[in-house]
């Protein structure tokens, strides 16, 4: 365990409330992990670690994986706030009438559809809504959804509505939306927090049960707390529990639009728990040259004092995209040959490198070159809810939701519409029987034969893949890739529990808990958006010509500012070395070669 003096002081401090203000790259994950490890040696009770992403939770789990602490998996709950709330409601939701556990409507498109249905039930809104253009209708639905989320985040009770709005219709819209969810045995993400809070408040014996279960609570990225999350913690602790640790950085609180505020950590927590306060400001992650270059993109975006390592930064103009790919491959081979560098812990390897680009097509020439040179690589896929590409698996997903929740009218209507069947009270079995022999019938037949614990899921899909006989090879490939992706999610879920359930599996997917933690071999290729929240020792950022990054479609000031933010994110994915390249000419997809200027964002160098 390699900890600084300040880090050790935090890890081994006495029990009680602790507040750690930790700047980016200061080793906060290591501090949380080692604090948990230390606490587990002092008690046989559980530790609760709350994070804001599944990735952050997985990182803590991975660091504790090799621990020799007895029964560590059973004695440690690591997950997001939503994941913890799901766990609580699955075990005790019956106390507030949730039996069985509702299904989670995780897709914003579904929630927006419910908003449309709720509007139809508010006469004055219908008339006004129908007078809008299609663009205005979309904007209105999003605004309504924001209001509903605000009500839940702020924990506004029914009798307090009029303190927050004078519009009776918006109140009716909220009530209708909630009724539509209830009639379909469903909840949304915000309900997970709201219902768990109500459970703890209305049934103190249940919150007391969790207080007795958890010896300590650790909250990561606490600057991102919103009102519902903080009040949930207060309801859980109930002024009787002080062994809680919050770690975060007020300067990194950027999600104010979701109701989060660093004040819950830096003011309310201090007022309510009078914690011991520690500060971690030395940067152990990013090198000086990386942060200096990032500060040129967004000036003063990061404090670069106390940076221990120099690192490397290069901005390289290449003749064209072929020359650019060749430069990157030569630099990769040079780094591998170098083997070791004082800036990088351990041996330099392909796995410590990532190549980033604004769009996936930018990788085309590099991918060809990597294959020719036998340099291993893989594409980083977007985390979050599983997104099927093929129409057949999209159909399966609709049927899967209906199989698990017969009250799910929303997805039943979408299924019937996709199959061009009349909307009636038919069951899933009736729908399948109404279809003529086809690939659509075969995929939905799987659902009728699927066992509730999913034990025959893999066999059914294996048999189905053997039946696929699509003339279009690309279409067949897309279906098979979707099936394989779905089975990977099932495998990740199945190895985490002894009591498998399709219902539980679907909710775990909704919360993003089923993505494989498998470590891939080779260099990572990733779009900037996909890599957000992750870092690599060595980052290549390619395709930095005007029209590519920023994207040619970004015209307005808002869109260009968003592009600049994305570029800053790309720069700060680098921990030690950052290499930025751009082609001065580019072959266009329709033929012809065009001169390309360096990105306007890089003219500061």
Coordinates of C-alpha atoms in Angstrom, one line a residue:
X1 CA 0.0 0.0 0.0
X2 CA 1.7 3.2 -1.3
X3 CA 0.1 6.1 0.5
X4 CA 1.3 9.6 1.2
X5 CA 1.4 10.9 4.8
X6 CA -1.9 12.8 4.3
X7 CA -3.6 9.8 2.6
X8 CA -2.6 7.5 5.5
X9 CA -4.0 10.0 8.0
X10 CA -7.4 9.8 6.3
X11 CA -7.3 6.0 5.9
X12 CA -6.5 5.3 9.5
X13 CA -8.3 8.1 11.3
X14 CA -10.8 7.2 14.1
X15 CA -14.4 6.4 13.4
X16 CA -16.8 9.3 13.0
X17 CA -17.8 11.7 10.2
X18 CA -15.1 12.5 7.7
X19 CA -15.0 15.1 5.0
X20 CA -12.3 14.8 2.4
X21 CA -11.9 17.6 -0.2
X22 CA -9.9 15.9 -2.9
X23 CA -8.7 17.6 -6.1
X24 CA -8.6 15.7 -9.5
X25 CA -5.8 13.2 -9.6
X26 CA -5.1 13.4 -5.8
X27 CA -5.7 9.6 -5.2
X28 CA -9.2 9.8 -3.8
X29 CA -10.2 6.3 -5.1
X30 CA -7.1 4.8 -3.5
X31 CA -8.0 6.6 -0.2
X32 CA -11.6 5.4 -0.3
X33 CA -10.5 1.8 -1.2
X34 CA -7.9 1.7 1.6
X35 CA -10.3 3.2 4.1
X36 CA -12.8 0.5 3.3
X37 CA -10.1 -2.2 3.6
X38 CA -9.1 -0.8 7.0
X39 CA -12.7 -0.6 8.3
X40 CA -13.4 -4.2 7.2
X41 CA -10.5 -5.4 9.5
X42 CA -12.3 -3.7 12.4
X43 CA -15.8 -5.1 12.1
X44 CA -17.8 -8.1 10.9
X45 CA -20.6 -5.8 9.7
X46 CA -21.1 -4.5 6.2
X47 CA -19.7 -1.3 4.6
X48 CA -21.8 0.7 2.3
X49 CA -20.0 2.5 -0.5
X50 CA -22.1 4.8 -2.7
X51 CA -20.8 6.1 -6.1
X52 CA -22.3 8.0 -9.0
X53 CA -21.3 5.6 -11.7
X54 CA -21.1 1.8 -12.0
X55 CA -17.6 2.2 -13.3
X56 CA -16.4 4.0 -10.2
X57 CA -17.9 1.2 -8.0
X58 CA -16.3 -1.5 -10.2
X59 CA -12.9 0.2 -9.8
X60 CA -13.2 0.0 -6.0
X61 CA -14.3 -3.6 -6.3
X62 CA -11.3 -4.5 -8.5
X63 CA -8.9 -2.9 -6.1
X64 CA -10.3 -4.9 -3.3
X65 CA -10.5 -8.2 -5.3
X66 CA -7.2 -9.6 -4.2
X67 CA -7.8 -8.7 -0.5
X68 CA -7.4 -11.5 2.0
X69 CA -10.3 -10.2 4.1
X70 CA -12.8 -12.9 4.9
X71 CA -16.2 -12.9 3.1
X72 CA -15.4 -9.5 1.5
X73 CA -18.2 -9.8 -1.1
X74 CA -20.9 -10.4 1.5
X75 CA -19.6 -7.7 3.8
X76 CA -19.4 -4.9 1.2
X77 CA -22.2 -3.2 -0.8
X78 CA -20.7 -1.0 -3.5
X79 CA -23.0 0.7 -6.0
X80 CA -24.7 3.8 -7.2
X81 CA -27.4 5.6 -5.3
X82 CA -30.0 4.2 -7.7
X83 CA -28.5 0.7 -7.4
X84 CA -28.7 0.9 -3.6
X85 CA -32.3 2.1 -3.7
X86 CA -33.2 -0.8 -6.1
X87 CA -31.7 -3.2 -3.5
X88 CA -33.7 -1.7 -0.7
X89 CA -37.0 -1.6 -2.6
X90 CA -36.5 -5.2 -3.8
X91 CA -36.2 -6.3 -0.1
X92 CA -38.6 -4.0 1.6
X93 CA -40.7 -2.3 -1.0
X94 CA -43.8 -4.4 0.0
X95 CA -44.1 -2.1 3.0
X96 CA -45.2 0.7 0.7
X97 CA -47.2 -1.4 -1.7
X98 CA -44.4 -2.4 -4.2
X99 CA -45.1 -6.1 -4.6
X100 CA -43.7 -7.2 -6.9
X101 CA -40.9 -4.8 -7.6
X102 CA -42.0 -2.5 -10.4
X103 CA -40.2 -2.4 -13.7
X104 CA -37.9 0.6 -14.4
X105 CA -38.7 2.7 -17.4
X106 CA -35.1 3.8 -18.1
X107 CA -35.5 5.0 -21.7
X108 CA -36.2 8.7 -22.0
X109 CA -38.2 8.0 -25.2
X110 CA -40.6 5.9 -23.1
X111 CA -41.0 8.6 -20.5
X112 CA -41.6 11.2 -23.2
X113 CA -44.3 9.0 -24.6
X114 CA -45.9 8.8 -21.2
X115 CA -45.8 12.6 -21.1
X116 CA -47.7 12.7 -24.4
X117 CA -50.4 10.4 -22.9
X118 CA -50.6 12.4 -19.7
X119 CA -51.1 15.6 -21.7
X120 CA -54.1 14.0 -23.5
X121 CA -55.7 13.7 -20.0
X122 CA -55.4 17.5 -19.3
X123 CA -58.0 19.2 -21.5
X124 CA -56.6 22.7 -21.4
X125 CA -53.1 21.4 -22.2
X126 CA -54.3 19.3 -25.1
X127 CA -55.7 22.4 -27.0
X128 CA -52.5 24.4 -26.4
X129 CA -50.2 21.4 -27.1
X130 CA -51.9 20.6 -30.4
X131 CA -51.4 24.2 -31.6
X132 CA -47.6 23.8 -31.3
X133 CA -45.3 22.9 -34.2
X134 CA -43.6 19.5 -33.9
X135 CA -40.4 21.1 -32.6
X136 CA -42.3 23.0 -30.0
X137 CA -44.1 19.8 -28.9
X138 CA -40.8 18.1 -28.3
X139 CA -39.5 21.1 -26.3
X140 CA -42.7 21.1 -24.3
X141 CA -42.4 17.4 -23.4
X142 CA -38.9 17.8 -22.3
X143 CA -39.8 20.8 -20.1
X144 CA -42.6 18.7 -18.6
X145 CA -40.2 15.9 -17.9
X146 CA -37.8 18.3 -16.2
X147 CA -40.6 19.6 -14.0
X148 CA -41.6 16.0 -13.0
X149 CA -37.9 15.2 -12.2
X150 CA -37.6 18.4 -10.1
X151 CA -40.7 17.5 -8.1
X152 CA -39.1 14.1 -7.3
X153 CA -35.5 15.4 -6.7
X154 CA -36.8 18.1 -4.4
X155 CA -39.1 15.6 -2.6
X156 CA -42.1 17.9 -3.0
X157 CA -45.1 16.3 -1.4
X158 CA -48.6 16.4 -2.9
X159 CA -49.8 19.1 -0.4
X160 CA -46.8 21.3 -1.2
X161 CA -47.4 21.5 -5.0
X162 CA -48.9 25.0 -4.9
X163 CA -45.9 26.4 -3.1
X164 CA -43.9 25.7 -6.2
X165 CA -46.3 26.4 -9.0
X166 CA -49.6 28.3 -9.6
X167 CA -50.4 26.2 -12.7
X168 CA -53.0 23.6 -11.7
X169 CA -52.5 21.9 -15.1
X170 CA -48.9 21.2 -14.6
X171 CA -49.9 19.5 -11.3
X172 CA -52.5 17.4 -13.1
X173 CA -49.8 16.5 -15.7
X174 CA -47.5 15.2 -12.9
X175 CA -50.4 13.3 -11.3
X176 CA -51.4 11.7 -14.6
X177 CA -47.8 10.8 -15.4
X178 CA -47.5 9.0 -12.1
X179 CA -50.8 7.3 -12.6
X180 CA -49.7 6.0 -16.0
X181 CA -46.6 4.6 -14.4
X182 CA -48.5 2.9 -11.6
X183 CA -51.1 1.3 -14.0
X184 CA -48.2 -0.3 -15.9
X185 CA -46.4 -1.5 -12.7
X186 CA -43.5 0.8 -13.5
X187 CA -41.3 3.5 -12.0
X188 CA -38.7 5.8 -13.4
X189 CA -35.1 6.6 -12.1
X190 CA -36.2 9.5 -9.9
X191 CA -38.8 7.2 -8.3
X192 CA -36.1 4.9 -7.0
X193 CA -34.8 7.7 -4.8
X194 CA -38.2 9.1 -3.9
X195 CA -39.7 5.8 -2.9
X196 CA -36.7 4.7 -0.8
X197 CA -36.8 8.0 1.0
X198 CA -40.5 7.6 1.7
X199 CA -39.8 4.0 2.9
X200 CA -37.1 5.2 5.4
X201 CA -39.2 8.1 6.6
X202 CA -42.5 6.2 7.0
X203 CA -41.0 3.0 8.3
X204 CA -38.2 3.9 10.8
X205 CA -37.7 0.3 11.7
X206 CA -36.4 -0.4 8.2
X207 CA -33.9 2.4 8.1
X208 CA -32.8 1.3 11.6
X209 CA -32.2 -2.2 10.2
X210 CA -29.8 -0.8 7.6
X211 CA -28.1 1.4 10.2
X212 CA -27.4 -1.8 12.2
X213 CA -26.2 -3.6 9.1
X214 CA -23.7 -1.0 7.9
X215 CA -20.8 -0.2 10.1
X216 CA -19.8 2.7 7.9
X217 CA -20.9 4.6 4.8
X218 CA -18.5 6.1 2.2
X219 CA -19.8 8.5 -0.5
X220 CA -17.6 9.1 -3.6
X221 CA -17.8 12.2 -5.8
X222 CA -20.0 13.8 -3.1
X223 CA -20.0 17.2 -4.9
X224 CA -22.6 15.7 -7.2
X225 CA -25.2 15.0 -4.5
X226 CA -28.7 16.4 -5.1
X227 CA -31.4 17.1 -2.6
X228 CA -33.1 13.7 -2.8
X229 CA -29.8 11.8 -2.4
X230 CA -28.7 13.9 0.6
X231 CA -32.1 13.7 2.2
X232 CA -32.0 9.9 1.7
X233 CA -28.7 9.8 3.6
X234 CA -30.2 11.9 6.4
X235 CA -33.2 9.5 6.6
X236 CA -30.9 6.5 6.7
X237 CA -28.7 8.0 9.4
X238 CA -31.6 9.6 11.4
X239 CA -29.3 11.6 13.6
X240 CA -28.2 8.4 15.2
X241 CA -25.3 7.4 13.0
X242 CA -22.0 9.4 12.3
X243 CA -19.6 6.9 10.8
X244 CA -20.0 8.4 7.3
X245 CA -17.3 9.6 5.0
X246 CA -17.7 12.0 2.0
X247 CA -15.1 12.5 -0.6
X248 CA -15.3 15.1 -3.4
X249 CA -14.2 18.4 -4.9
X250 CA -16.5 21.4 -4.9
X251 CA -14.6 22.7 -8.0
X252 CA -15.8 19.7 -10.0
X253 CA -19.5 20.2 -9.4
X254 CA -20.8 20.5 -12.9
X255 CA -24.2 18.8 -12.9
X256 CA -26.3 21.7 -11.5
X257 CA -28.9 21.1 -14.2
X258 CA -29.8 17.8 -12.5
X259 CA -30.2 19.5 -9.2
X260 CA -26.8 18.6 -7.8
X261 CA -24.8 21.1 -5.7
X262 CA -21.5 20.9 -3.8
X263 CA -23.3 22.7 -0.9
X264 CA -24.7 19.4 0.2
X265 CA -21.2 18.2 0.8
X266 CA -19.3 21.3 1.8
X267 CA -22.0 23.1 3.8
X268 CA -25.0 20.8 4.8
X269 CA -22.8 17.8 5.6
X270 CA -20.5 19.9 7.8
X271 CA -23.5 21.5 9.5
X272 CA -25.3 18.2 10.1
X273 CA -22.4 15.9 11.0
X274 CA -19.5 18.2 12.1
X275 CA -17.0 16.0 10.4
X276 CA -13.2 15.9 10.6
X277 CA -12.0 17.8 7.5
X278 CA -9.0 16.7 5.3
X279 CA -7.7 18.2 2.1
X280 CA -5.9 16.3 -0.7
X281 CA -4.6 18.6 -3.4
X282 CA -1.4 17.1 -4.8
X283 CA -2.0 15.7 -8.3
X284 CA -0.7 12.2 -8.7
X285 CA -2.5 11.5 -12.0
X286 CA -2.0 14.1 -14.7
X287 CA 1.4 15.4 -15.9
X288 CA 2.3 19.1 -16.0
X289 CA 2.5 19.2 -19.8
X290 CA -0.9 17.6 -20.2
X291 CA -2.6 20.0 -17.8
X292 CA -0.8 23.0 -19.3
X293 CA -2.1 22.1 -22.8
X294 CA -5.6 21.5 -21.4
X295 CA -5.5 24.9 -19.8
X296 CA -4.9 26.5 -23.2
X297 CA -8.2 24.9 -24.4
X298 CA -10.2 26.1 -21.4
X299 CA -8.0 28.7 -19.5
X300 CA -7.8 28.3 -15.8
X301 CA -9.8 25.1 -16.0
X302 CA -7.4 23.2 -13.7
X303 CA -4.9 24.2 -11.1
X304 CA -1.5 23.0 -12.2
X305 CA 0.5 23.7 -9.0
X306 CA 1.9 20.8 -7.1
X307 CA 2.2 18.6 -10.3
X308 CA 4.9 16.0 -9.7
X309 CA 5.5 14.7 -13.3
X310 CA 6.4 16.6 -16.5
X311 CA 4.9 14.2 -19.0
X312 CA 4.9 14.8 -22.8
X313 CA 2.8 16.8 -25.2
X314 CA 3.1 17.0 -29.0
X315 CA 1.0 18.7 -31.7
X316 CA 1.8 17.3 -35.1
X317 CA 0.6 18.3 -38.5
X318 CA 0.6 15.5 -41.1
X319 CA 0.4 15.5 -44.9
X320 CA -2.9 13.6 -45.0
X321 CA -4.8 11.0 -43.1
X322 CA -2.5 8.2 -44.3
X323 CA 0.5 10.0 -43.1
X324 CA -1.3 10.8 -39.8
X325 CA -2.0 7.1 -39.2
X326 CA 1.6 6.2 -40.1
X327 CA 2.9 8.8 -37.6
X328 CA 0.6 7.4 -34.8
X329 CA 1.7 3.8 -35.5
X330 CA 5.4 4.8 -35.5
X331 CA 5.0 6.6 -32.2
X332 CA 3.2 3.6 -30.7
X333 CA 6.1 1.3 -31.8
X334 CA 8.6 3.8 -30.4
X335 CA 6.9 3.9 -27.0
X336 CA 6.6 0.1 -26.8
X337 CA 10.3 -0.2 -27.7
X338 CA 11.1 2.4 -24.9
X339 CA 9.5 -0.1 -22.4
X340 CA 9.9 2.1 -19.3
X341 CA 9.6 5.8 -18.5
X342 CA 9.9 7.7 -15.2
X343 CA 6.4 9.3 -15.9
X344 CA 4.6 5.9 -16.2
X345 CA 4.2 3.3 -13.5
X346 CA 5.3 -0.1 -14.8
X347 CA 6.1 -1.2 -18.3
X348 CA 4.6 0.7 -21.3
X349 CA 2.1 -1.5 -23.0
X350 CA -0.6 -1.3 -25.6
X351 CA -3.2 -1.5 -22.8
X352 CA -2.0 1.8 -21.4
X353 CA -2.8 3.6 -24.7
X354 CA -6.0 5.0 -26.3
X355 CA -6.6 6.7 -29.6
X356 CA -9.4 9.2 -29.5
X357 CA -11.3 10.9 -32.3
X358 CA -14.5 13.0 -32.7
X359 CA -16.2 10.4 -34.9
X360 CA -15.6 6.7 -35.5
X361 CA -15.0 7.1 -39.3
X362 CA -11.7 9.0 -38.5
X363 CA -10.2 5.6 -37.4
X364 CA -10.6 4.0 -40.9
X365 CA -7.0 4.4 -42.1
X366 CA -5.5 3.8 -38.6
X367 CA -7.5 0.6 -38.3
X368 CA -6.2 -0.7 -41.6
X369 CA -2.6 0.1 -40.6
X370 CA -2.9 -1.5 -37.1
X371 CA -4.2 -4.7 -38.8
X372 CA -1.3 -4.7 -41.3
X373 CA 1.3 -4.2 -38.5
X374 CA -0.4 -6.8 -36.3
X375 CA -0.9 -4.3 -33.5
X376 CA -3.8 -5.4 -31.3
X377 CA -6.7 -3.0 -30.7
X378 CA -10.4 -2.9 -29.8
X379 CA -13.2 -0.4 -30.0
X380 CA -14.5 1.0 -26.8
X381 CA -18.3 0.7 -26.8
X382 CA -20.8 3.1 -25.1
X383 CA -21.8 2.1 -21.6
X384 CA -25.4 2.5 -20.4
X385 CA -28.6 0.8 -21.5
X386 CA -28.1 -2.0 -24.1
X387 CA -28.9 -0.5 -27.5
X388 CA -29.9 -3.1 -30.2
X389 CA -29.0 -2.3 -33.8
X390 CA -31.2 -4.9 -35.5
X391 CA -34.9 -4.6 -35.9
X392 CA -35.3 -8.3 -34.8
X393 CA -33.7 -7.7 -31.4
X394 CA -35.5 -4.4 -31.0
X395 CA -38.7 -6.5 -31.4
X396 CA -37.4 -9.1 -28.9
X397 CA -36.8 -6.3 -26.4
X398 CA -40.4 -5.1 -26.6
X399 CA -41.7 -8.6 -26.2
X400 CA -39.3 -9.2 -23.3
X401 CA -40.7 -6.2 -21.4
X402 CA -44.2 -7.5 -22.1
X403 CA -43.4 -11.0 -20.9
X404 CA -42.0 -9.6 -17.6
X405 CA -44.8 -7.1 -17.1
X406 CA -48.2 -7.8 -18.6
X407 CA -49.4 -4.4 -17.5
X408 CA -46.8 -2.6 -19.7
X409 CA -49.2 -1.1 -22.2
X410 CA -46.7 1.3 -23.6
X411 CA -44.3 -1.3 -24.9
X412 CA -47.2 -3.6 -25.9
X413 CA -48.6 -0.9 -28.2
X414 CA -45.1 -0.5 -29.7
X415 CA -44.8 -4.2 -30.3
X416 CA -48.2 -4.5 -32.0
X417 CA -47.4 -1.5 -34.1
X418 CA -44.1 -3.0 -35.2
X419 CA -45.9 -6.2 -36.1
X420 CA -48.7 -4.3 -37.8
X421 CA -51.3 -6.1 -35.6
X422 CA -54.5 -4.6 -34.3
X423 CA -54.2 -3.2 -30.8
X424 CA -56.3 -5.2 -28.4
X425 CA -56.2 -7.1 -25.2
X426 CA -54.1 -10.0 -26.6
X427 CA -51.5 -11.6 -24.4
X428 CA -48.0 -12.2 -25.6
X429 CA -48.9 -15.8 -26.5
X430 CA -51.9 -14.6 -28.5
X431 CA -49.6 -12.2 -30.4
X432 CA -47.1 -14.9 -31.2
X433 CA -49.8 -17.3 -32.3
X434 CA -51.3 -14.6 -34.6
X435 CA -48.1 -14.4 -36.6
X436 CA -47.3 -16.4 -39.7
X437 CA -44.1 -18.4 -39.8
X438 CA -41.3 -15.9 -39.9
X439 CA -38.1 -14.7 -38.2
X440 CA -40.3 -12.4 -36.1
X441 CA -42.4 -15.3 -34.9
X442 CA -39.3 -17.3 -34.1
X443 CA -37.6 -14.6 -32.0
X444 CA -40.9 -14.0 -30.0
X445 CA -41.4 -17.7 -29.5
X446 CA -38.2 -17.7 -27.4
X447 CA -40.0 -15.5 -24.9
X448 CA -42.9 -18.1 -24.5
X449 CA -40.4 -20.9 -23.8
X450 CA -38.0 -18.8 -21.6
X451 CA -37.9 -20.0 -18.0
X452 CA -38.3 -17.4 -15.3
X453 CA -34.7 -18.0 -14.0
X454 CA -33.2 -17.7 -17.5
X455 CA -31.5 -21.1 -17.3
X456 CA -32.5 -22.0 -20.9
X457 CA -31.8 -18.5 -22.3
X458 CA -28.5 -19.4 -23.9
X459 CA -29.8 -22.6 -25.5
X460 CA -32.9 -20.9 -26.9
X461 CA -30.7 -18.2 -28.6
X462 CA -28.2 -20.8 -29.8
X463 CA -31.1 -22.7 -31.5
X464 CA -32.5 -19.4 -32.9
X465 CA -29.1 -18.4 -34.5
X466 CA -29.1 -21.7 -36.3
X467 CA -32.4 -20.9 -37.9
X468 CA -31.5 -17.4 -39.2
X469 CA -31.4 -17.5 -43.0
X470 CA -31.3 -13.8 -44.0
X471 CA -30.3 -13.1 -47.6
X472 CA -28.7 -9.8 -46.5
X473 CA -25.4 -10.8 -44.8
X474 CA -25.0 -7.5 -43.0
X475 CA -28.5 -7.8 -41.6
X476 CA -27.8 -11.4 -40.3
X477 CA -24.4 -10.2 -38.9
X478 CA -26.2 -7.4 -37.0
X479 CA -28.7 -9.8 -35.5
X480 CA -26.1 -12.2 -34.3
X481 CA -23.9 -9.4 -32.8
X482 CA -27.0 -8.1 -30.9
X483 CA -27.7 -11.6 -29.6
X484 CA -24.1 -12.1 -28.5
X485 CA -24.2 -8.7 -26.8
X486 CA -27.4 -9.6 -24.9
X487 CA -25.9 -12.9 -23.8
X488 CA -22.8 -11.1 -22.5
X489 CA -25.1 -8.9 -20.3
X490 CA -26.9 -12.0 -19.1
X491 CA -23.6 -13.7 -18.2
X492 CA -22.3 -10.6 -16.3
X493 CA -25.6 -10.6 -14.3
X494 CA -25.8 -14.3 -13.7
X495 CA -22.3 -14.6 -12.1
X496 CA -23.2 -11.9 -9.6
X497 CA -26.2 -13.7 -8.0
X498 CA -27.3 -17.1 -6.8
X499 CA -30.9 -16.3 -7.3
X500 CA -31.3 -15.5 -11.0
X501 CA -34.5 -13.8 -12.1
X502 CA -35.4 -12.3 -15.5
X503 CA -37.2 -9.5 -13.8
X504 CA -34.2 -8.6 -11.7
X505 CA -32.0 -9.0 -14.8
X506 CA -34.1 -6.4 -16.7
X507 CA -33.9 -3.9 -13.9
X508 CA -30.1 -4.5 -13.6
X509 CA -29.7 -3.8 -17.3
X510 CA -31.8 -0.6 -16.9
X511 CA -29.3 0.6 -14.2
X512 CA -26.3 -0.2 -16.3
X513 CA -25.1 -3.0 -13.9
X514 CA -24.6 -5.7 -16.5
X515 CA -21.7 -4.4 -18.6
X516 CA -18.8 -6.8 -18.6
X517 CA -15.8 -5.7 -16.7
X518 CA -13.6 -7.9 -18.9
X519 CA -10.2 -6.2 -19.6
X520 CA -9.5 -6.1 -23.3
X521 CA -6.1 -6.6 -24.9
X522 CA -4.5 -4.0 -27.1
X523 CA -4.8 -0.3 -27.8
X524 CA -8.3 1.2 -27.2
X525 CA -9.9 3.1 -30.0
X526 CA -12.7 5.3 -28.8
X527 CA -14.8 8.4 -29.6
X528 CA -14.4 11.2 -27.2
X529 CA -17.9 10.9 -25.9
X530 CA -17.5 7.2 -25.1
X531 CA -14.3 7.8 -23.1
X532 CA -15.7 10.5 -20.8
X533 CA -14.9 9.7 -17.2
X534 CA -11.9 7.4 -18.0
X535 CA -8.2 8.0 -18.3
X536 CA -5.2 6.4 -19.9
X537 CA -1.5 6.9 -19.4
X538 CA -1.0 7.6 -23.1
X539 CA -3.5 9.4 -25.3
X540 CA -3.5 10.0 -29.0
X541 CA -6.0 12.4 -30.3
X542 CA -6.3 12.3 -34.1
X543 CA -8.4 14.1 -36.8
X544 CA -8.0 17.6 -35.4
X545 CA -8.7 19.3 -38.6
X546 CA -11.4 22.0 -39.0
X547 CA -14.7 20.4 -40.0
X548 CA -13.8 17.1 -38.2
X549 CA -13.2 18.6 -34.7
X550 CA -15.1 20.8 -34.3
X551 CA -17.7 18.8 -36.2
X552 CA -18.8 20.5 -39.4
X553 CA -22.4 20.4 -38.1
X554 CA -21.6 22.6 -35.1
X555 CA -22.7 26.1 -36.2
X556 CA -24.2 27.9 -33.3
X557 CA -22.2 29.3 -30.4
X558 CA -23.8 26.8 -28.0
X559 CA -22.8 23.9 -30.3
X560 CA -19.2 25.2 -30.7
X561 CA -18.9 25.6 -27.0
X562 CA -20.0 22.0 -26.5
X563 CA -17.3 21.0 -29.1
X564 CA -14.7 22.9 -27.1
X565 CA -15.8 21.2 -23.9
X566 CA -15.5 17.8 -25.6
X567 CA -12.0 18.7 -26.7
X568 CA -11.1 19.6 -23.1
X569 CA -12.5 16.2 -22.0
X570 CA -10.3 14.5 -24.7
X571 CA -7.1 16.3 -23.5
X572 CA -7.8 15.4 -19.8
X573 CA -8.2 11.7 -20.6
X574 CA -4.4 11.7 -20.7
X575 CA -2.6 11.0 -17.5
X576 CA 1.0 11.3 -18.7
X577 CA 1.5 11.6 -22.5
X578 CA -0.7 13.4 -25.0
X579 CA -0.1 13.4 -28.8
X580 CA -2.4 15.5 -31.0
X581 CA -2.4 15.1 -34.8
X582 CA -4.2 16.5 -37.8
X583 CA -4.1 16.0 -41.5
X584 CA -3.5 18.9 -43.8
X585 CA -5.3 17.1 -46.6
X586 CA -8.2 14.6 -46.5
X587 CA -9.7 12.3 -49.1
X588 CA -13.4 12.8 -49.1
X589 CA -15.9 9.8 -49.0
X590 CA -17.2 10.8 -52.5
X591 CA -13.7 11.1 -53.9
X592 CA -11.4 14.0 -54.4
X593 CA -8.8 15.5 -52.0
X594 CA -9.4 18.7 -49.9
X595 CA -7.0 20.9 -48.1
X596 CA -7.8 21.0 -44.4
X597 CA -7.0 23.7 -41.8
X598 CA -6.0 23.0 -38.3
X599 CA -8.9 23.0 -35.8
X600 CA -9.7 26.6 -34.7
X601 CA -9.5 25.3 -31.1
X602 CA -5.8 24.5 -31.6
X603 CA -4.7 27.9 -32.9
X604 CA -3.8 28.8 -29.3
X605 CA -0.7 26.6 -29.5

